[in-house]
Coordinates of C-alpha atoms in Angstrom, one line a residue:
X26 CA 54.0 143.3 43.3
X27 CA 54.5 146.9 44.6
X28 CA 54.7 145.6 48.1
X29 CA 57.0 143.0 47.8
X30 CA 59.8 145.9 46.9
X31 CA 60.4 146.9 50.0
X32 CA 60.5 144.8 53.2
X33 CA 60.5 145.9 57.2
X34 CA 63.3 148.2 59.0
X35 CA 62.6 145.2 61.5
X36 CA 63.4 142.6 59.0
X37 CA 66.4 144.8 57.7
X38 CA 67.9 144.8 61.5
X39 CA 67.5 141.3 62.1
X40 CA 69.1 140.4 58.9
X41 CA 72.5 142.5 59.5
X42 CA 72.1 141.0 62.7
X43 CA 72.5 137.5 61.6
X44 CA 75.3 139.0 59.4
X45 CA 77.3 140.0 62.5
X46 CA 76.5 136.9 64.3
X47 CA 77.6 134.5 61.4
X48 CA 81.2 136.4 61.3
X49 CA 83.5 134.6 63.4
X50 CA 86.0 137.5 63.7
X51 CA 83.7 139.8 65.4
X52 CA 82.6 137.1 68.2
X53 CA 85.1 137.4 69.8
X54 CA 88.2 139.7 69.7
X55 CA 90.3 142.3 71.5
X56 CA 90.1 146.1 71.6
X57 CA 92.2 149.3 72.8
X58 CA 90.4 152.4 73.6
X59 CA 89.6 155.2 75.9
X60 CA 86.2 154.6 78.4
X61 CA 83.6 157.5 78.2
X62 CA 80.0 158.0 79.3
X63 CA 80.6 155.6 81.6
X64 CA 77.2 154.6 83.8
X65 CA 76.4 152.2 86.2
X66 CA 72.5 150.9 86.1
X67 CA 71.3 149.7 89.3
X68 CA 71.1 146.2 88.1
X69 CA 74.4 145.9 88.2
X70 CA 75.0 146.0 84.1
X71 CA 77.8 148.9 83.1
X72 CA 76.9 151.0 79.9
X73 CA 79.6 153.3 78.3
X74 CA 81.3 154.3 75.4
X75 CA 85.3 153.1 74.0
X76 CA 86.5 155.7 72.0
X77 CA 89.6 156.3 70.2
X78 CA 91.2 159.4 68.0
X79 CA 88.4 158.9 65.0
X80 CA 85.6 156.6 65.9
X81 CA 83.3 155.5 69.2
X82 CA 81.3 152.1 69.9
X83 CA 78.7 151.5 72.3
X84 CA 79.6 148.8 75.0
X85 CA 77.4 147.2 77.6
X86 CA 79.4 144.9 80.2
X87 CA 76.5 143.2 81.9
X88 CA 76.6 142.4 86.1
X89 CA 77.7 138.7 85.9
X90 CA 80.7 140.1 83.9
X91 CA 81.9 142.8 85.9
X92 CA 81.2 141.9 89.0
X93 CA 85.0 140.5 88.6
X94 CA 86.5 143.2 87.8
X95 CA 89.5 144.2 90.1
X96 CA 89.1 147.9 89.3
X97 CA 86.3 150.7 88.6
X98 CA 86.4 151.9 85.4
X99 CA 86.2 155.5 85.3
X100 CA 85.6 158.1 82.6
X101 CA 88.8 158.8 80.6
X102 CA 90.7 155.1 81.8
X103 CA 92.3 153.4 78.9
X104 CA 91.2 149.9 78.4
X105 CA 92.0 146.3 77.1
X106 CA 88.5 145.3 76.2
X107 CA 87.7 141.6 74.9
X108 CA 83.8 140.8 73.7
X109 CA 81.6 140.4 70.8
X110 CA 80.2 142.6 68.3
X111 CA 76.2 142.7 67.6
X112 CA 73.5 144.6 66.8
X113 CA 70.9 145.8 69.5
X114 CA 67.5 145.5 67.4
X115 CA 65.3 148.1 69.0
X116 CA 68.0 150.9 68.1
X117 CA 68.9 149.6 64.9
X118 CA 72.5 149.9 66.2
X119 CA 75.8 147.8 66.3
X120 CA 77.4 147.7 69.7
X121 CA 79.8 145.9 71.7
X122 CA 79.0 143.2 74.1
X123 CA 82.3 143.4 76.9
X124 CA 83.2 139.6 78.4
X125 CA 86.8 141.3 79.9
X126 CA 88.4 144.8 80.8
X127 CA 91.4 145.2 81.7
X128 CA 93.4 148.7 82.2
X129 CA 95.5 149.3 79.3
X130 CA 99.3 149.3 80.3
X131 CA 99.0 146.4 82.7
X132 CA 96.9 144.4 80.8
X133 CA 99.9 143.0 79.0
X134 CA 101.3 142.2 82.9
X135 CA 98.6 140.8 83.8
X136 CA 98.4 138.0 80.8
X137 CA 101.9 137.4 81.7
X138 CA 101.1 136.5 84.8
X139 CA 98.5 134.2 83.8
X140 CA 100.5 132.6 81.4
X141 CA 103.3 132.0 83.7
X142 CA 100.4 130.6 86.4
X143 CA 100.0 128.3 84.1
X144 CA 102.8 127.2 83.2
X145 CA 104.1 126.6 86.7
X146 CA 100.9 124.6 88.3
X147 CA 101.2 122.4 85.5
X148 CA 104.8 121.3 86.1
X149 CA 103.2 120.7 89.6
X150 CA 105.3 123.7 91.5
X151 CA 102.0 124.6 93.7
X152 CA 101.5 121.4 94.2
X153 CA 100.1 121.3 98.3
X154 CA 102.1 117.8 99.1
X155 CA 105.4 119.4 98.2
X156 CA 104.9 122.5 100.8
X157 CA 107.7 122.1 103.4
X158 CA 106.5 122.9 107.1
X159 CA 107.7 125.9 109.1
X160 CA 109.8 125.5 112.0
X161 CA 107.8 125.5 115.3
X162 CA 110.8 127.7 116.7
X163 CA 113.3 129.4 114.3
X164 CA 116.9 130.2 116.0
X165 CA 118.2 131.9 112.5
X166 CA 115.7 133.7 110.0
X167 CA 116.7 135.1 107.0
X168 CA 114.9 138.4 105.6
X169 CA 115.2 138.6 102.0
X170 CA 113.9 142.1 101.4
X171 CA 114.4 146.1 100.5
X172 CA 116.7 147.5 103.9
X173 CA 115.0 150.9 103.3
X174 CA 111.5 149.9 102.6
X175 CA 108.7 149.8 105.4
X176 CA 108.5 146.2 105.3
X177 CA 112.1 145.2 106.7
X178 CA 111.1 147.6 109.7
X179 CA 107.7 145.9 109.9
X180 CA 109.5 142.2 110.0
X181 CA 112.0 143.3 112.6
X182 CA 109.7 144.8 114.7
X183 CA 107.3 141.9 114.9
X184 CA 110.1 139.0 115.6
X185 CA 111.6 141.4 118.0
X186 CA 108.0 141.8 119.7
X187 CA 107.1 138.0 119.4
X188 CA 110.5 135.9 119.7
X189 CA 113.4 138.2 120.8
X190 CA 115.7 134.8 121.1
X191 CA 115.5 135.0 117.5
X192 CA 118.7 136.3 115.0
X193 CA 117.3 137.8 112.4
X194 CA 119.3 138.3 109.2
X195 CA 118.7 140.7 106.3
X196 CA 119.6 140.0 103.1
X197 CA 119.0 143.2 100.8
X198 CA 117.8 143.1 97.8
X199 CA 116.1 144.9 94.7
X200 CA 112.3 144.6 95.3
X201 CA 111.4 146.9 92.3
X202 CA 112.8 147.3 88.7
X203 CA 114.2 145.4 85.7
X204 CA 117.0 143.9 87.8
X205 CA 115.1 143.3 91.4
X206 CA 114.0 139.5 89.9
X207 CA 117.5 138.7 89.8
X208 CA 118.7 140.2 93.0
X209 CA 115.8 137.9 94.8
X210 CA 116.7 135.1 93.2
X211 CA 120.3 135.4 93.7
X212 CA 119.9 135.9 97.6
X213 CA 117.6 133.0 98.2
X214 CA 119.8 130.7 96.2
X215 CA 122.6 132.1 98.6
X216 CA 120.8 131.9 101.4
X217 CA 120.7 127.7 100.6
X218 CA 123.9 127.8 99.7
X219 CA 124.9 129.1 103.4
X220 CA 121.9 126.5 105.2
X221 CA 122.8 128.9 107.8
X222 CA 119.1 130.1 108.1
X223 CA 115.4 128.1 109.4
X224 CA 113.5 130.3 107.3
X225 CA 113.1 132.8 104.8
X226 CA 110.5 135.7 103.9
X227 CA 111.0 137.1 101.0
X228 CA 108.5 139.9 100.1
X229 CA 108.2 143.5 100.0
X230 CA 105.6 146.3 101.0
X231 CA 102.3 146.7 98.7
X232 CA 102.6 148.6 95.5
X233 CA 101.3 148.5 91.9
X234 CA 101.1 145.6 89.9
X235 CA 104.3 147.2 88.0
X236 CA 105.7 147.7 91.5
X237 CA 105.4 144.2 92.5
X238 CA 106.1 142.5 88.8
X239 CA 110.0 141.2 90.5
X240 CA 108.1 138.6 92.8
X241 CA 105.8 137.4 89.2
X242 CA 108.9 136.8 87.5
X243 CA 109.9 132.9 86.9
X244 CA 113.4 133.0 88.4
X245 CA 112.7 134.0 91.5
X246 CA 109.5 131.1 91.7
X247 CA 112.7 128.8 89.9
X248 CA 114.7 129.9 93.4
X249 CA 111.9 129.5 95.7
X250 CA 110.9 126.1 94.2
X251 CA 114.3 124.8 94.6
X252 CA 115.1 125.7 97.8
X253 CA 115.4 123.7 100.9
X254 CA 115.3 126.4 102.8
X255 CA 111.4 126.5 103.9
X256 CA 110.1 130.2 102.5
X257 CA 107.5 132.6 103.6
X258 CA 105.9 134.9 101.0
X259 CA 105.5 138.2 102.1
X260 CA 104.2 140.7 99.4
X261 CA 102.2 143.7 99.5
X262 CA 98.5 143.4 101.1
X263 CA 96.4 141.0 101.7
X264 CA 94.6 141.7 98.4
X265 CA 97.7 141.0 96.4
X266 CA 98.9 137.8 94.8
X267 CA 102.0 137.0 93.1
X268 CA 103.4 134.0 91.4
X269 CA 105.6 133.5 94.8
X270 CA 102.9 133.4 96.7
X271 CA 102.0 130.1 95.1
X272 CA 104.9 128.8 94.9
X273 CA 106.1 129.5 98.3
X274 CA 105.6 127.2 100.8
X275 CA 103.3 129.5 103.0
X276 CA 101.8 132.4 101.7
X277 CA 101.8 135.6 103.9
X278 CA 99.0 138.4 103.4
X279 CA 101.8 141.1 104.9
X280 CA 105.0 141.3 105.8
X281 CA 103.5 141.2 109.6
X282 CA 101.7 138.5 109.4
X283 CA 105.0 136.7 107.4
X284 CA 107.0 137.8 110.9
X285 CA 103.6 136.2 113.0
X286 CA 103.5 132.8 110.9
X287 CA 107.6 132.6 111.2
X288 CA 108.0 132.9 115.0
X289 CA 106.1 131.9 118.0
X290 CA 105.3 134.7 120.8
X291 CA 107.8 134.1 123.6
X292 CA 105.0 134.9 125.7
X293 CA 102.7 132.4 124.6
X294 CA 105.9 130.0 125.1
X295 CA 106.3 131.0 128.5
X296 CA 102.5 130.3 129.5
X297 CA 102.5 127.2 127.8
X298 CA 106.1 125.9 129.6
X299 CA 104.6 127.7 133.1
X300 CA 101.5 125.1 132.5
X301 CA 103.3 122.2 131.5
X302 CA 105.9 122.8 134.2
X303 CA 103.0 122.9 136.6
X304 CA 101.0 119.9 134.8
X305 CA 104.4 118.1 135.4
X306 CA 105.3 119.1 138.7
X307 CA 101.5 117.6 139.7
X308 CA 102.0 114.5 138.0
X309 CA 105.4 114.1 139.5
X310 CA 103.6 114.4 143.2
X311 CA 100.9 112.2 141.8
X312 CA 103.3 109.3 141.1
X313 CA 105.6 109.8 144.2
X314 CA 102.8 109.5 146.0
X315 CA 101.7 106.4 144.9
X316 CA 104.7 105.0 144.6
X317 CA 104.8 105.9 148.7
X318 CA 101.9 104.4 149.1
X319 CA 103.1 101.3 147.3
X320 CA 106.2 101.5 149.1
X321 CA 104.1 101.1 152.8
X322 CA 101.9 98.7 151.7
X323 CA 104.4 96.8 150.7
X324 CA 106.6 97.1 154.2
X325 CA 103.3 96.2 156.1
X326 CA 102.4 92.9 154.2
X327 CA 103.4 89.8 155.9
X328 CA 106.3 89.1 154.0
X329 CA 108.7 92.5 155.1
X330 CA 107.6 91.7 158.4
X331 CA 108.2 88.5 159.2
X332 CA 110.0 86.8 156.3
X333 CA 111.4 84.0 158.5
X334 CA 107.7 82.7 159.5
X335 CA 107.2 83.3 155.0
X336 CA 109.6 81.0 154.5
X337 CA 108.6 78.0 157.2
X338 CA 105.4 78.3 155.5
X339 CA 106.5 78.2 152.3
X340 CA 108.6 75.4 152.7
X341 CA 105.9 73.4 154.2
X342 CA 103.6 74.4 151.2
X343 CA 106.6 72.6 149.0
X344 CA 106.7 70.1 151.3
X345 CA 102.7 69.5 151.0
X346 CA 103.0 70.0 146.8
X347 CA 106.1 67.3 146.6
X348 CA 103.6 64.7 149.0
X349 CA 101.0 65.3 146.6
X350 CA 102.8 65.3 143.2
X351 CA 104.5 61.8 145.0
X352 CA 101.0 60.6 145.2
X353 CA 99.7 62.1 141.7
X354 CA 102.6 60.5 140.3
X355 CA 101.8 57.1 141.9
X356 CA 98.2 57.3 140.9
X357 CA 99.1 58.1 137.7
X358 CA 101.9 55.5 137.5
X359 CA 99.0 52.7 138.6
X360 CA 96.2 53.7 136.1
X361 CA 98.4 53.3 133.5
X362 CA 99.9 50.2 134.4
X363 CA 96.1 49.0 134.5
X364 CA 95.4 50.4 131.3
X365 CA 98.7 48.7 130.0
X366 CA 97.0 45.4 131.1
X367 CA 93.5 46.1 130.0
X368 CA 95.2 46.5 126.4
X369 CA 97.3 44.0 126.5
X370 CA 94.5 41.8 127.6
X371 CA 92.2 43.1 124.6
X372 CA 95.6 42.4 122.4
X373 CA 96.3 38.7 123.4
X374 CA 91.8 38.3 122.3
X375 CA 92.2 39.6 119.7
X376 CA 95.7 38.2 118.2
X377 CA 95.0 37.6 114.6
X378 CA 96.4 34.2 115.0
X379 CA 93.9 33.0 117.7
X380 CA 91.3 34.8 115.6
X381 CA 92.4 32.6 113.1
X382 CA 92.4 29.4 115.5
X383 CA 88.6 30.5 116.3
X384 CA 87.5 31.2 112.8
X385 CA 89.2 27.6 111.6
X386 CA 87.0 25.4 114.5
X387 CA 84.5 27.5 113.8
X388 CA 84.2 26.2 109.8
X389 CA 85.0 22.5 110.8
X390 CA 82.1 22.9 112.9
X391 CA 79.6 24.6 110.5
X392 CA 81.2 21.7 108.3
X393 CA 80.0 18.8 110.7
X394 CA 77.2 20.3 111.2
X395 CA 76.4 20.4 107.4
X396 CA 77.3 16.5 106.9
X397 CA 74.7 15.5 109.8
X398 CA 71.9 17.5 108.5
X399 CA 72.8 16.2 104.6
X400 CA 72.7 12.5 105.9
X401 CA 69.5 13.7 108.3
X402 CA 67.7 14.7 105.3
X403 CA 68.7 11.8 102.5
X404 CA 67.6 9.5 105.6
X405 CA 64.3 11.4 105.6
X406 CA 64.3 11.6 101.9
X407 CA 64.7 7.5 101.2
X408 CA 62.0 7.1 103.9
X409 CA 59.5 9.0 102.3
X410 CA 60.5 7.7 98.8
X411 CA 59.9 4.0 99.6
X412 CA 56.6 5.2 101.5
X413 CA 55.7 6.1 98.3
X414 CA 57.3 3.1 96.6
X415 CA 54.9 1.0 98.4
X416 CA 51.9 3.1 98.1
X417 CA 52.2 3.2 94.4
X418 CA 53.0 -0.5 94.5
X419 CA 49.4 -1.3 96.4
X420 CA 47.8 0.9 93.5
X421 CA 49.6 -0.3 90.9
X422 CA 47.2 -2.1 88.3
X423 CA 49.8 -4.6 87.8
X424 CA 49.4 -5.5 91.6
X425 CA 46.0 -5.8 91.1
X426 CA 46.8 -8.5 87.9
X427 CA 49.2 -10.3 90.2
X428 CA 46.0 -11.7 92.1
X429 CA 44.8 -12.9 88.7
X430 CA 42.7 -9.9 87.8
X431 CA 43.0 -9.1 83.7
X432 CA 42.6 -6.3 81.4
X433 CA 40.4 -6.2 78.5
X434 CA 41.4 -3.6 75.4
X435 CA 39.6 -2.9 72.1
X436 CA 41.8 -3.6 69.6
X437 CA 40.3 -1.4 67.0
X438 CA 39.4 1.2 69.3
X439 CA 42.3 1.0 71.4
X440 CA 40.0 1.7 74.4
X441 CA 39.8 -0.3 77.9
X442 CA 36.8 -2.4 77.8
X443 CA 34.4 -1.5 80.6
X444 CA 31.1 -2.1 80.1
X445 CA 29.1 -5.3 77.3
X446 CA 28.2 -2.0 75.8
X447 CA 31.2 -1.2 74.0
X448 CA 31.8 -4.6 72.1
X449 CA 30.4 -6.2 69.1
X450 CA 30.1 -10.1 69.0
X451 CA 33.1 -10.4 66.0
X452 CA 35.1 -7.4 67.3
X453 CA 38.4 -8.9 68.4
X454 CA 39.8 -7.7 71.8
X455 CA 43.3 -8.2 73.5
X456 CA 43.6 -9.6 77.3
X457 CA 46.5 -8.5 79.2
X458 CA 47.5 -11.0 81.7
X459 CA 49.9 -10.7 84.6
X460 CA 52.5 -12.7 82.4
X461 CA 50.9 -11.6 78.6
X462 CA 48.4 -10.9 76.6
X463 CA 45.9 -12.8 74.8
X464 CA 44.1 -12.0 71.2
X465 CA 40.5 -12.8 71.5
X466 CA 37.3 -12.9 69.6
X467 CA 33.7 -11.2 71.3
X468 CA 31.4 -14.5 70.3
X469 CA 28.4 -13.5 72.8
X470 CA 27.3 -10.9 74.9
X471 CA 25.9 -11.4 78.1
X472 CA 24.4 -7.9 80.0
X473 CA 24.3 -9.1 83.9
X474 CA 20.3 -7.0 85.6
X475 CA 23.0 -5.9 88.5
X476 CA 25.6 -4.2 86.6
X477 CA 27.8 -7.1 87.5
X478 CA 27.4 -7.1 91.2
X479 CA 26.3 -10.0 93.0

């Protein structure tokens, strides 16, 4: 029981750990303070201490966080820090766990600017398909940009280098300061309002995030949205992006390169009309020498030169195509006046009313033919019947009688009497006759040795 008093510094740690995990507020939240012992290990992971006026934290930012950082944090910097707080068990101590840094003062700018980034790619203003494309060769460009700064000089320079032809127009404007987003937006809406100009750059030399805060504001990305007026962002280095450069329809990592993308090099524009001129001038000769060559071949053939003999044959030619369309025509003409026949011919067999005619003889024939062989076979039919008349005439037991032969019949037996054997003397008999019968008495019986034969 003594034991069970006390439990493990280990199991103590871990359970204010789980404390600090569970609470929701300390997950994730914001801090302002002042970097110190700031170390980098060689893995990458930054180790350090935020401070302010009356109390210090430890904070580990680990590599796969701050490898995004835009800036080094240095010893002394004041910071926006968001992360977690926990508790590193082997210590025993709470710390923070750093997810973001940003340096205090611009931090506010720079969630601005996200905010705003936003806000403008979803009402679709960066959207790629609405990008309008540079002129290939700009007469009038319109720089919309500081007169003093290095940049205007830098723009000038480069058109005046690359595309001297060029008129270049500056319209100056506020590039830094509370009122510089309104002075850009105001020129490039002028600028429209004139169409007097190709193309614009608007931009400015590099600078602070402060410094460059005009071309992050929405009014000017309202003015470069709207205008019709094709616009080349041009601000600070190449490291630097603004909400302009999204919205603008090409984005320019210097003021240089904004003068490069906006005008061709007249010297490039020479080589290339010197090549075509001499691609041209070779095709030209190509073709009028062909067409020459077409030209003689077509003065030697047979028809420039002798276009009377041409015609002679020609017209014989029609003369030989009329004979033998004359004779087509006539062959033509006869095989179908022989066809005409043959139909005609097949027609007049095969009018229904001589079909009819046929099919009538036919059935008075196939009726004639029917009577004959009907009287044929009753002819044959009485033949054979009184042939069998006569046979059955000559068998015939009356036949027999008629030559004065008689019948003698039991009378109680109602049997034919053939044989002494099967009478009685007393048993009476009947004797048919040819013309009767006679009722008769056996009185004697009289057995002939022969069996009545002889």
């Amino acid at each position: 029981m003594q034991q069970e008093r006390y439990i493990s510094i280990t199991e103590l740690t871990r359970y204010i750990k789980r404390k600090f995990d569970q609470d929701n507020r300390l997950q994730d939240m914001w801090l302002r303070g002042e970097l110190s012992n700031v170390k980098f290990h060689s893995r990458g992971h930054m180790y350090f201490t935020v401070k302010d006026a009356n109390s210090r934290i430890n904070a580990v930012m680990f590599a796969g966080n701050n490898r995004f950082l835009k800036f080094r944090p240095e010893e002394g910097m004041k910071v926006l820090i968001r992360g977690e707080v926990s508790v590193y068990e082997p210590h025993g101590q709470y710390q923070l766990y750093v997810k973001e840094m940003q340096p205090d003062g611009i931090g506010n700018l720079f969630l601005a600017f996200e905010e705003l980034k936003k806000k403008l790619e979803f009402e679709g203003l960066f959207a790629p398909e609405i990008k309008k494309p540079l002129p290939a060769m700009p007469k009038k460009i319109g720089v919309i940009t500081s007169p003093t700064g290095a940049a205007v000089r830098d723009i000038l320079t480069t058109i005046k280098r690359r595309f001297p032809i060029a008129k270049v127009t500056v319209m100056p404007v506020l590039v830094q300061g509370p009122h510089a987003a309104p002075s850009i937006s105001r020129a490039i809406d002028y600028a429209n309002e004139q169409g007097a100009w190709d193309v614009l750059i608007v931009g400015r030399g590099g600078g602070s995030i402060e410094e460059l805060w005009a071309f992050n504001e929405e009014i000017v990305a309202r003015s470069i949205h709207h205008s019709h007026i094709p616009v080349i962002s041009a601000v600070g280095h190449e490291t630097d992006y603004t909400i302009a450069d999204f919205v603008a329809d090409v984005r320019a990592a210097t003021p240089t390169a904004a003068a490069e993308l906006a005008v061709p090099h007249i010297d490039e524009l020479k080589e290339r009309i010197l090549q075509r001129r001499v691609r041209l001038s070779r095709a030209i000769t190509e073709n009028v020498k062909t067409m020459r060559n077409t030209l003689n071949r077509y003065q030697r053939s047979y028809a420039f030169k002798y276009p009377t003999q041409l015609v002679k044959q020609k017209e014989q030619e029609l003369d030989r195509l009329i004979e033998g369309l004359q004779k087509s025509g006539a062959r033509t003409l006869t095989r179908r006046s022989e066809q005409i026949q043959q139909m005609n011919q097949r027609l007049e067999r095969n009018h229904p009313s001589k079909r009819h005619e046929q099919s009538k003889e036919r059935y008075q024939s196939v009726v004639r033919m029917l009577k004959k062989e009907m009287r044929n076979h009753l002819e044959q039919s009485t033949g054979s019947f009184q042939q069998k008349i006569g046979k059955l005439n000559a068998l015939s037991p009356l036949s027999i009688m008629e030559r004065g032969y008689s019948l003698a019949y039991h009378q109680t037996k109602g049997e034919l009497v053939k044989s002494v054997k099967q009478v009685q003397p007393g048993d009476p008999i009947a004797v048919r006759l040819k013309d009767g019968k006679l009722d008769c008495q056996v009185w004697g019986l009289e057995e002939s040795e022969n069996n009545g034969r002889g």
